[in-house]
Amino acid sequence: MAELDKFIVGQHKAKKAVSIALRNRWRRQQLSPELRDEIAPKNIIMIGPTGVGKTEISRRLAKLTQSPFLKIEASKFTEVGYVGRDVESMVRDLTELSVNMIKSEKRVLVEQNARQLAEERLIDLLVPPPPQQAAKPAGSALETEDGYRSYQTTRERFRQMFRAGDLDERTVELDINEKNIPTFNVFSDSGMEEISIQHVSKMFSGMFSQKKRKRIKVNEAFQILIQEESQKLIDMDEVVEEAVERVEQLGIIFLDELDKIVGDHSFSGPDVSREGVQRDLLPIIEGSTVTTKYGMVKTDHILFLAAGAFHSVKPSDLIPELQGRFPIRVELHPLGREDFIRILKEPQNALIKQYCELMKTEGVNLTVTDEAIDEIALIATRVNEQTENIGARRLHTIMESLLEDISFEAPDLEEKNITIDAAMVHNRLDKMVEDRDLSRYIL
């Protein structure tokens, strides 16, 4: 929870709930296999208006635990075709993310070996080995040995020049895999899936050759060779096995806008379809086996975090079976002036700090006084009250309006030390705040 406090202001109840869910995962791993499989995750519904930290809490939790994390809009499943037909796509997407995550981790482990192998291949391109000579008459062994020593000396000289960066602008010819590999859609039992020719080519090796010889710079060729050697050193069977295991044991799916698939029972119509989406989501959340291109993936222990504003409907309007799969419900409170002041100053990635660091790249030293921060927070609160309440996202629009001229003129400014005080905030923003029609479009 202390890690979440570094990035998220307030919302103690929500942070406490996800911290407990995370700790319970660790506790479950310590149990015997027989009991471990019986313990289901305690899924959570976070209730609160937009911009109060629902998504950020989930995202930071996943980053903290190195878990595969997928954010998806629940309303997506009502857009086209049969409602809820492709709900299993979220598990396939999560598995794909997990595979890429494991590959990145493996790539770091093999990077040193890959660099050495790539360097050897690059030196071969720069100093091609001498052709194999036909049998020579007796007495030519000495010449052959001298030629070999000369060749090795030349290689080492080129190696030193490459490491010193003297060859970066030189070009070499290299066979490169084409990246623009076409894809096409196919219908499966669980919906439409996108399949790449690259995946088909694994089944029909050699039919889809995508190599093309190009002349490129040495430093670019080196990076391409590192990637190719890394790919050879990584055992993809092991990657897939670990990725599926991580999805099943540590995966997190964040279902946003859950309230958009809750129908109002006071009238009939399209709400019937919303209930259909809930029924299609139910087996995934309850625990089922989903077919992916990496094999079968069980969803029994994936943690589902759902969120929604629930303005016109209530969590109790969900179908009873789905309610039972979200035993923990947490309400997030709307943000006020004091929260905005803390958001601007306290988190590790505080908004004021972000803008100051951005300006430093142009040599501009930006200072924002405490009085200015108070005024920015007050204006954000007032605009949220007068127009739509979008929570902390309002601070971004206000900061952009406040710093618009400075951001535009930063490269040409003669005075590189700029202080933003309360007077400057008033001069820039008061007119926009007072004109409600203007603030609806700009702030």
Coordinates of C-alpha atoms in Angstrom, one line a residue:
M1 CA 0.0 0.0 0.0
A2 CA 3.0 2.3 0.6
E3 CA 3.9 1.9 -3.0
L4 CA 0.4 2.9 -4.2
D5 CA 0.6 6.0 -1.9
K6 CA 3.6 7.2 -3.9
F7 CA 1.5 7.7 -7.0
I8 CA -2.2 7.9 -5.9
V9 CA -3.6 10.5 -3.5
G10 CA -6.3 9.5 -1.1
Q11 CA -8.8 6.7 -1.8
H12 CA -7.6 4.7 1.2
K13 CA -10.4 2.2 1.1
A14 CA -9.8 1.2 -2.5
K15 CA -6.0 0.9 -2.0
K16 CA -6.6 -1.2 1.1
A17 CA -8.9 -3.5 -0.8
V18 CA -6.5 -4.1 -3.7
S19 CA -3.6 -4.5 -1.2
I20 CA -5.5 -7.3 0.6
A21 CA -6.4 -9.0 -2.7
L22 CA -2.7 -8.9 -3.6
R23 CA -1.6 -10.2 -0.3
N24 CA -4.1 -13.1 -0.5
R25 CA -2.5 -14.1 -3.8
W26 CA 0.8 -14.5 -2.0
R27 CA -0.8 -16.4 0.8
R28 CA -2.5 -18.7 -1.6
Q29 CA 0.9 -19.5 -3.2
Q30 CA 2.2 -20.7 0.2
L31 CA -0.6 -23.4 0.6
S32 CA -0.5 -27.0 -0.5
P33 CA -1.5 -27.6 -4.2
E34 CA -4.7 -29.3 -3.1
L35 CA -6.0 -26.4 -1.1
R36 CA -4.5 -23.8 -3.4
D37 CA -6.7 -24.7 -6.3
E38 CA -9.8 -24.4 -4.1
I39 CA -9.3 -20.7 -3.2
A40 CA -10.9 -18.3 -5.6
P41 CA -9.7 -14.7 -6.0
K42 CA -11.8 -12.0 -4.3
N43 CA -12.8 -9.8 -7.3
I44 CA -13.5 -6.1 -6.6
I45 CA -15.9 -3.5 -7.9
M46 CA -14.7 0.1 -7.5
I47 CA -17.5 2.6 -7.6
G48 CA -16.8 6.2 -8.3
P49 CA -17.0 9.1 -10.9
T50 CA -14.4 9.5 -13.6
G51 CA -11.0 10.8 -12.8
V52 CA -10.8 9.7 -9.2
G53 CA -8.1 7.0 -9.6
K54 CA -9.9 3.7 -10.4
T55 CA -7.8 2.9 -13.4
E56 CA -4.6 4.2 -11.9
I57 CA -4.9 2.0 -8.8
S58 CA -5.3 -1.1 -11.0
R59 CA -2.4 -0.2 -13.3
R60 CA 0.0 0.6 -10.5
L61 CA -1.0 -2.7 -8.8
A62 CA -0.1 -4.7 -11.9
K63 CA 3.2 -2.8 -12.3
L64 CA 4.1 -3.4 -8.7
T65 CA 3.6 -7.2 -9.0
Q66 CA 4.9 -7.6 -12.5
S67 CA 1.6 -9.2 -13.4
P68 CA 0.1 -9.4 -16.9
F69 CA -2.5 -6.6 -16.9
L70 CA -5.3 -5.8 -19.4
K71 CA -7.7 -2.9 -19.3
I72 CA -10.8 -3.3 -21.4
E73 CA -14.1 -1.5 -21.7
A74 CA -17.0 -3.8 -20.7
S75 CA -19.2 -1.8 -23.2
K76 CA -16.9 -3.0 -26.0
F77 CA -18.9 -6.2 -26.1
T78 CA -22.1 -4.4 -27.1
E79 CA -20.7 -2.6 -30.2
V80 CA -21.0 -5.0 -33.1
G81 CA -22.3 -8.4 -34.0
Y82 CA -23.8 -10.8 -31.5
V83 CA -23.6 -9.3 -28.1
G84 CA -20.9 -10.7 -25.9
R85 CA -19.8 -13.1 -28.6
D86 CA -16.1 -12.3 -28.2
V87 CA -15.7 -11.9 -24.5
E88 CA -13.0 -14.6 -24.5
S89 CA -10.8 -12.2 -26.6
M90 CA -9.8 -10.5 -23.3
V91 CA -8.1 -13.7 -22.1
R92 CA -6.4 -14.1 -25.5
D93 CA -5.1 -10.5 -25.4
L94 CA -3.9 -11.0 -21.8
T95 CA -2.0 -14.2 -22.8
E96 CA -0.4 -12.3 -25.7
L97 CA 0.7 -9.5 -23.3
S98 CA 2.1 -12.1 -21.0
V99 CA 4.1 -13.8 -23.8
N100 CA 5.6 -10.4 -24.8
M101 CA 6.4 -9.7 -21.1
I102 CA 8.3 -13.0 -20.6
K103 CA 10.1 -12.5 -23.9
S104 CA 11.3 -9.1 -22.8
E105 CA 12.5 -10.6 -19.5
K106 CA 14.4 -13.4 -21.3
R107 CA 15.8 -10.9 -23.8
V108 CA 17.5 -9.1 -20.9
L109 CA 19.0 -12.3 -19.6
V110 CA 20.5 -13.3 -23.0
E111 CA 21.5 -9.8 -24.1
Q112 CA 25.2 -10.1 -23.2
N113 CA 25.6 -13.4 -25.2
A114 CA 23.4 -11.9 -28.1
R115 CA 25.7 -8.9 -28.3
Q116 CA 28.8 -11.0 -28.6
L117 CA 27.3 -13.2 -31.3
A118 CA 25.9 -10.2 -33.1
E119 CA 29.4 -8.5 -33.0
E120 CA 31.0 -11.6 -34.6
R121 CA 28.4 -11.6 -37.4
L122 CA 29.0 -7.9 -37.9
I123 CA 32.7 -8.4 -38.2
D124 CA 32.1 -11.2 -40.7
L125 CA 30.2 -8.7 -42.8
L126 CA 32.9 -6.0 -42.5
V127 CA 35.8 -8.5 -43.0
P128 CA 34.5 -11.5 -44.9
P129 CA 36.5 -14.7 -44.3
P130 CA 38.9 -15.7 -47.0
P131 CA 37.5 -18.2 -49.5
Q132 CA 38.5 -21.8 -49.0
Q133 CA 41.5 -22.4 -51.2
A134 CA 42.0 -25.6 -53.3
A135 CA 44.7 -28.0 -52.3
K136 CA 48.1 -26.4 -52.6
P137 CA 51.5 -28.0 -53.2
A138 CA 53.6 -28.9 -50.3
G139 CA 55.4 -26.0 -48.6
S140 CA 52.3 -23.7 -48.7
A141 CA 51.3 -24.4 -45.1
L142 CA 53.5 -21.5 -43.9
E143 CA 51.7 -19.1 -46.3
T144 CA 48.3 -20.3 -45.1
E145 CA 49.3 -19.7 -41.5
D146 CA 50.6 -16.2 -42.2
G147 CA 47.4 -15.4 -44.1
Y148 CA 45.2 -16.6 -41.2
R149 CA 47.2 -14.5 -38.7
S150 CA 46.9 -11.5 -41.0
Y151 CA 43.1 -12.1 -41.3
Q152 CA 42.7 -12.3 -37.5
T153 CA 44.7 -9.1 -37.0
T154 CA 42.5 -7.3 -39.5
R155 CA 39.4 -8.6 -37.7
E156 CA 40.6 -7.4 -34.3
R157 CA 41.5 -4.0 -35.8
F158 CA 38.0 -3.7 -37.2
R159 CA 36.5 -4.9 -33.9
Q160 CA 38.3 -2.1 -32.0
M161 CA 37.2 0.5 -34.6
F162 CA 33.6 -0.7 -34.2
R163 CA 33.7 -0.5 -30.4
A164 CA 35.1 3.0 -30.6
G165 CA 32.2 4.0 -32.9
D166 CA 34.5 4.8 -35.9
L167 CA 32.5 2.5 -38.2
D168 CA 29.0 3.7 -37.3
E169 CA 28.4 5.6 -40.6
R170 CA 29.8 2.8 -42.7
T171 CA 27.3 0.6 -44.5
V172 CA 27.0 -3.2 -44.9
E173 CA 24.6 -5.5 -46.7
L174 CA 22.3 -7.5 -44.5
D175 CA 19.3 -9.8 -45.1
I176 CA 16.4 -8.3 -43.1
N177 CA 13.1 -9.8 -42.2
E178 CA 10.2 -7.8 -43.6
K179 CA 8.1 -6.3 -40.8
N180 CA 5.0 -5.5 -42.9
I181 CA 3.6 -9.1 -42.7
P182 CA -0.1 -9.1 -43.6
T183 CA -2.8 -10.3 -41.3
F184 CA -6.3 -11.5 -41.9
N185 CA -9.4 -12.2 -39.7
V186 CA -10.9 -15.6 -39.2
F187 CA -14.0 -16.8 -37.3
S188 CA -13.5 -19.2 -34.5
D189 CA -15.9 -20.7 -32.0
S190 CA -15.2 -17.8 -29.7
G191 CA -15.3 -15.0 -32.2
M192 CA -13.1 -13.2 -34.7
E193 CA -9.4 -13.6 -34.3
E194 CA -6.6 -11.9 -36.1
I195 CA -4.0 -14.3 -37.5
S196 CA -0.7 -13.2 -39.0
I197 CA 0.9 -14.9 -42.0
Q198 CA 3.9 -15.2 -39.6
H199 CA 2.0 -17.7 -37.5
V200 CA 0.9 -19.6 -40.6
S201 CA 4.4 -19.7 -41.8
K202 CA 5.5 -21.7 -38.7
M203 CA 3.2 -24.5 -39.9
F204 CA 4.4 -24.2 -43.6
S205 CA 8.1 -23.5 -43.1
G206 CA 9.7 -21.8 -46.1
M207 CA 6.5 -21.0 -47.9
F208 CA 6.5 -17.4 -46.7
S209 CA 10.1 -16.2 -47.0
Q210 CA 10.1 -12.5 -46.0
K211 CA 13.9 -11.8 -46.2
K212 CA 15.2 -8.9 -48.2
R213 CA 18.8 -7.8 -48.7
K214 CA 19.4 -4.1 -47.8
R215 CA 22.4 -1.8 -47.4
I216 CA 22.2 -0.2 -44.0
K217 CA 24.5 1.6 -41.5
V218 CA 26.7 -0.5 -39.2
N219 CA 25.1 0.7 -36.0
E220 CA 21.6 -0.1 -37.3
A221 CA 22.8 -3.5 -38.5
F222 CA 24.2 -4.2 -35.1
Q223 CA 20.8 -3.6 -33.4
I224 CA 19.1 -5.9 -35.9
L225 CA 21.6 -8.6 -35.4
I226 CA 21.2 -8.4 -31.6
Q227 CA 17.5 -8.9 -32.0
E228 CA 18.0 -11.9 -34.3
E229 CA 20.5 -13.5 -32.0
S230 CA 18.4 -12.9 -28.9
Q231 CA 15.5 -14.6 -30.7
K232 CA 17.6 -17.7 -31.4
L233 CA 18.8 -17.9 -27.8
I234 CA 15.3 -17.7 -26.3
D235 CA 13.4 -21.0 -26.0
M236 CA 9.9 -20.1 -27.1
D237 CA 8.3 -23.3 -25.7
E238 CA 9.6 -22.2 -22.3
V239 CA 8.4 -18.6 -22.8
V240 CA 4.9 -19.8 -23.7
E241 CA 4.8 -22.2 -20.7
E242 CA 5.8 -19.5 -18.3
A243 CA 3.5 -16.9 -19.9
V244 CA 0.4 -19.2 -19.6
E245 CA 1.3 -20.0 -16.0
R246 CA 1.7 -16.3 -15.2
V247 CA -1.7 -15.4 -16.7
E248 CA -3.4 -18.2 -14.8
Q249 CA -1.8 -17.4 -11.4
L250 CA -1.1 -13.6 -11.6
G251 CA -3.2 -12.2 -14.4
I252 CA -5.3 -9.1 -13.7
I253 CA -8.2 -7.9 -16.0
F254 CA -9.6 -4.4 -15.4
L255 CA -13.2 -4.2 -16.6
D256 CA -14.0 -0.6 -17.0
E257 CA -17.5 0.9 -17.5
L258 CA -19.2 -2.1 -15.9
D259 CA -22.3 0.0 -15.2
K260 CA -22.7 0.4 -19.0
I261 CA -23.8 -3.2 -19.3
V262 CA -26.3 -3.0 -16.5
G263 CA -29.8 -2.6 -17.8
D264 CA -32.6 -0.5 -16.2
H265 CA -35.3 -3.0 -15.4
S266 CA -38.0 -0.4 -15.5
F267 CA -38.2 -0.7 -19.3
S268 CA -37.4 -3.2 -21.9
G269 CA -35.5 -2.8 -25.2
P270 CA -31.8 -2.9 -25.8
D271 CA -31.2 -3.6 -22.1
V272 CA -31.9 -7.3 -22.8
S273 CA -28.7 -7.3 -24.8
R274 CA -26.8 -5.8 -21.9
E275 CA -27.9 -8.7 -19.7
G276 CA -26.7 -11.0 -22.4
V277 CA -23.2 -9.5 -22.1
Q278 CA -23.2 -10.1 -18.3
R279 CA -24.2 -13.8 -18.9
D280 CA -21.3 -14.2 -21.4
L281 CA -18.9 -12.6 -19.0
L282 CA -20.0 -14.8 -16.2
P283 CA -18.2 -18.1 -17.2
I284 CA -14.9 -16.2 -17.8
I285 CA -15.1 -14.6 -14.3
E286 CA -16.4 -17.8 -12.6
G287 CA -13.5 -19.8 -14.1
S288 CA -13.4 -21.5 -17.5
T289 CA -10.9 -22.7 -20.1
V290 CA -10.2 -20.5 -23.0
T291 CA -8.6 -21.6 -26.2
T292 CA -5.7 -19.4 -27.4
K293 CA -3.0 -19.8 -30.0
Y294 CA -0.6 -20.6 -27.1
G295 CA -2.8 -23.4 -25.8
M296 CA -5.5 -23.7 -23.2
V297 CA -5.7 -21.0 -20.5
K298 CA -7.7 -21.4 -17.3
T299 CA -9.3 -18.3 -15.9
D300 CA -10.1 -19.7 -12.4
H301 CA -7.5 -17.6 -10.6
I302 CA -7.3 -14.4 -12.7
L303 CA -8.2 -11.4 -10.6
F304 CA -11.0 -9.2 -12.1
L305 CA -11.2 -5.6 -11.0
A306 CA -14.3 -3.8 -12.2
A307 CA -15.1 -0.1 -12.1
G308 CA -18.0 2.1 -13.0
A309 CA -19.7 5.4 -12.0
F310 CA -23.0 3.7 -11.3
H311 CA -24.9 7.0 -11.5
S312 CA -28.3 5.7 -12.8
V313 CA -27.9 2.0 -11.8
K314 CA -26.6 0.2 -8.8
P315 CA -24.3 -2.9 -8.5
S316 CA -27.3 -4.7 -7.2
D317 CA -28.8 -4.4 -10.7
L318 CA -26.2 -6.8 -12.0
I319 CA -27.5 -10.4 -12.5
P320 CA -27.2 -12.2 -9.2
E321 CA -24.6 -14.7 -10.4
L322 CA -22.3 -11.9 -11.5
Q323 CA -22.8 -10.0 -8.2
G324 CA -21.7 -13.1 -6.3
R325 CA -18.4 -13.1 -8.3
F326 CA -17.5 -9.6 -7.1
P327 CA -17.7 -10.0 -3.3
I328 CA -15.8 -6.8 -2.5
R329 CA -17.2 -3.4 -3.3
V330 CA -15.4 -0.1 -2.7
E331 CA -16.6 3.4 -3.1
L332 CA -14.2 6.1 -4.2
H333 CA -15.0 9.6 -3.2
P334 CA -15.0 12.6 -5.6
L335 CA -11.9 14.8 -5.5
G336 CA -11.9 18.3 -4.0
R337 CA -9.6 21.2 -3.6
E338 CA -7.3 19.7 -1.0
D339 CA -7.0 16.5 -3.1
F340 CA -6.0 18.5 -6.1
I341 CA -3.3 20.4 -4.1
R342 CA -1.8 17.1 -3.0
I343 CA -2.0 15.6 -6.6
L344 CA -0.1 18.6 -7.9
K345 CA 2.6 18.4 -5.3
E346 CA 2.9 15.0 -3.5
P347 CA 3.1 12.0 -5.8
Q348 CA 6.3 10.7 -7.2
N349 CA 5.1 11.7 -10.7
A350 CA 3.4 14.9 -9.5
L351 CA 1.9 17.0 -12.3
I352 CA 3.9 20.1 -11.5
K353 CA 7.1 18.1 -11.5
Q354 CA 6.3 16.7 -14.9
Y355 CA 5.9 20.1 -16.4
C356 CA 9.0 21.5 -14.8
E357 CA 11.1 18.6 -16.1
L358 CA 9.6 19.0 -19.6
M359 CA 10.6 22.7 -19.6
K360 CA 14.1 21.8 -18.4
T361 CA 14.7 20.0 -21.7
E362 CA 14.5 23.5 -23.4
G363 CA 16.7 25.1 -20.7
V364 CA 13.8 26.8 -19.0
N365 CA 13.7 26.7 -15.2
L366 CA 10.0 26.7 -14.2
T367 CA 9.0 27.5 -10.6
V368 CA 5.4 27.2 -9.4
T369 CA 4.7 28.9 -6.1
D370 CA 2.4 27.3 -3.4
E371 CA -0.1 30.2 -3.9
A372 CA -0.3 29.4 -7.6
I373 CA -0.9 25.7 -6.8
D374 CA -3.7 26.7 -4.4
E375 CA -5.3 28.8 -7.1
I376 CA -5.0 26.1 -9.8
A377 CA -6.7 23.6 -7.4
L378 CA -9.5 26.1 -6.6
I379 CA -10.1 26.7 -10.3
A380 CA -10.2 23.0 -11.1
T381 CA -12.8 22.5 -8.3
R382 CA -14.9 25.4 -9.6
V383 CA -14.9 24.3 -13.2
N384 CA -15.8 20.7 -12.1
E385 CA -18.7 22.0 -10.2
Q386 CA -19.9 24.3 -13.1
T387 CA -19.5 21.8 -15.9
E388 CA -19.0 18.0 -16.0
N389 CA -17.0 16.6 -13.1
I390 CA -14.0 14.8 -14.7
G391 CA -12.0 14.7 -11.5
A392 CA -8.2 15.0 -11.6
R393 CA -8.2 15.0 -15.4
R394 CA -9.3 18.7 -15.1
L395 CA -5.9 19.6 -13.8
H396 CA -4.3 18.6 -17.1
T397 CA -6.6 20.9 -19.1
I398 CA -5.9 23.8 -16.7
M399 CA -2.1 23.3 -16.7
E400 CA -2.1 23.2 -20.5
S401 CA -4.1 26.4 -20.8
L402 CA -1.9 28.1 -18.2
L403 CA 1.4 27.1 -19.8
E404 CA 0.4 27.3 -23.4
D405 CA 2.4 30.4 -24.3
I406 CA 5.5 29.3 -22.3
S407 CA 5.4 25.9 -24.0
F408 CA 5.2 27.5 -27.4
E409 CA 7.8 30.1 -26.9
A410 CA 10.2 28.1 -24.8
P411 CA 13.0 27.5 -27.4
D412 CA 13.2 31.3 -28.1
L413 CA 12.8 32.7 -24.6
E414 CA 15.6 35.0 -23.5
E415 CA 14.6 34.8 -19.8
K416 CA 15.1 31.1 -18.9
N417 CA 13.9 31.5 -15.2
I418 CA 10.1 31.7 -15.0
T419 CA 8.0 31.8 -11.9
I420 CA 4.3 31.1 -12.0
D421 CA 2.5 32.9 -9.1
A422 CA -1.1 33.4 -8.2
A423 CA -1.3 36.6 -10.2
M424 CA -0.2 34.9 -13.4
V425 CA -2.8 32.1 -12.8
H426 CA -5.6 34.7 -12.4
N427 CA -4.5 36.6 -15.5
R428 CA -4.4 33.5 -17.7
L429 CA -7.5 31.7 -16.4
D430 CA -10.0 34.0 -14.7
K431 CA -11.7 35.1 -17.9
M432 CA -12.1 31.5 -19.1
V433 CA -13.6 30.4 -15.7
E434 CA -16.0 33.3 -15.5
D435 CA -17.3 32.7 -19.1
R436 CA -19.1 29.4 -18.6
D437 CA -19.6 28.8 -22.3
L438 CA -15.9 29.3 -22.9
S439 CA -14.8 27.1 -20.1
R440 CA -17.0 24.3 -21.5
Y441 CA -14.8 24.2 -24.6
I442 CA -11.4 25.2 -23.2
L443 CA -11.2 23.9 -19.6

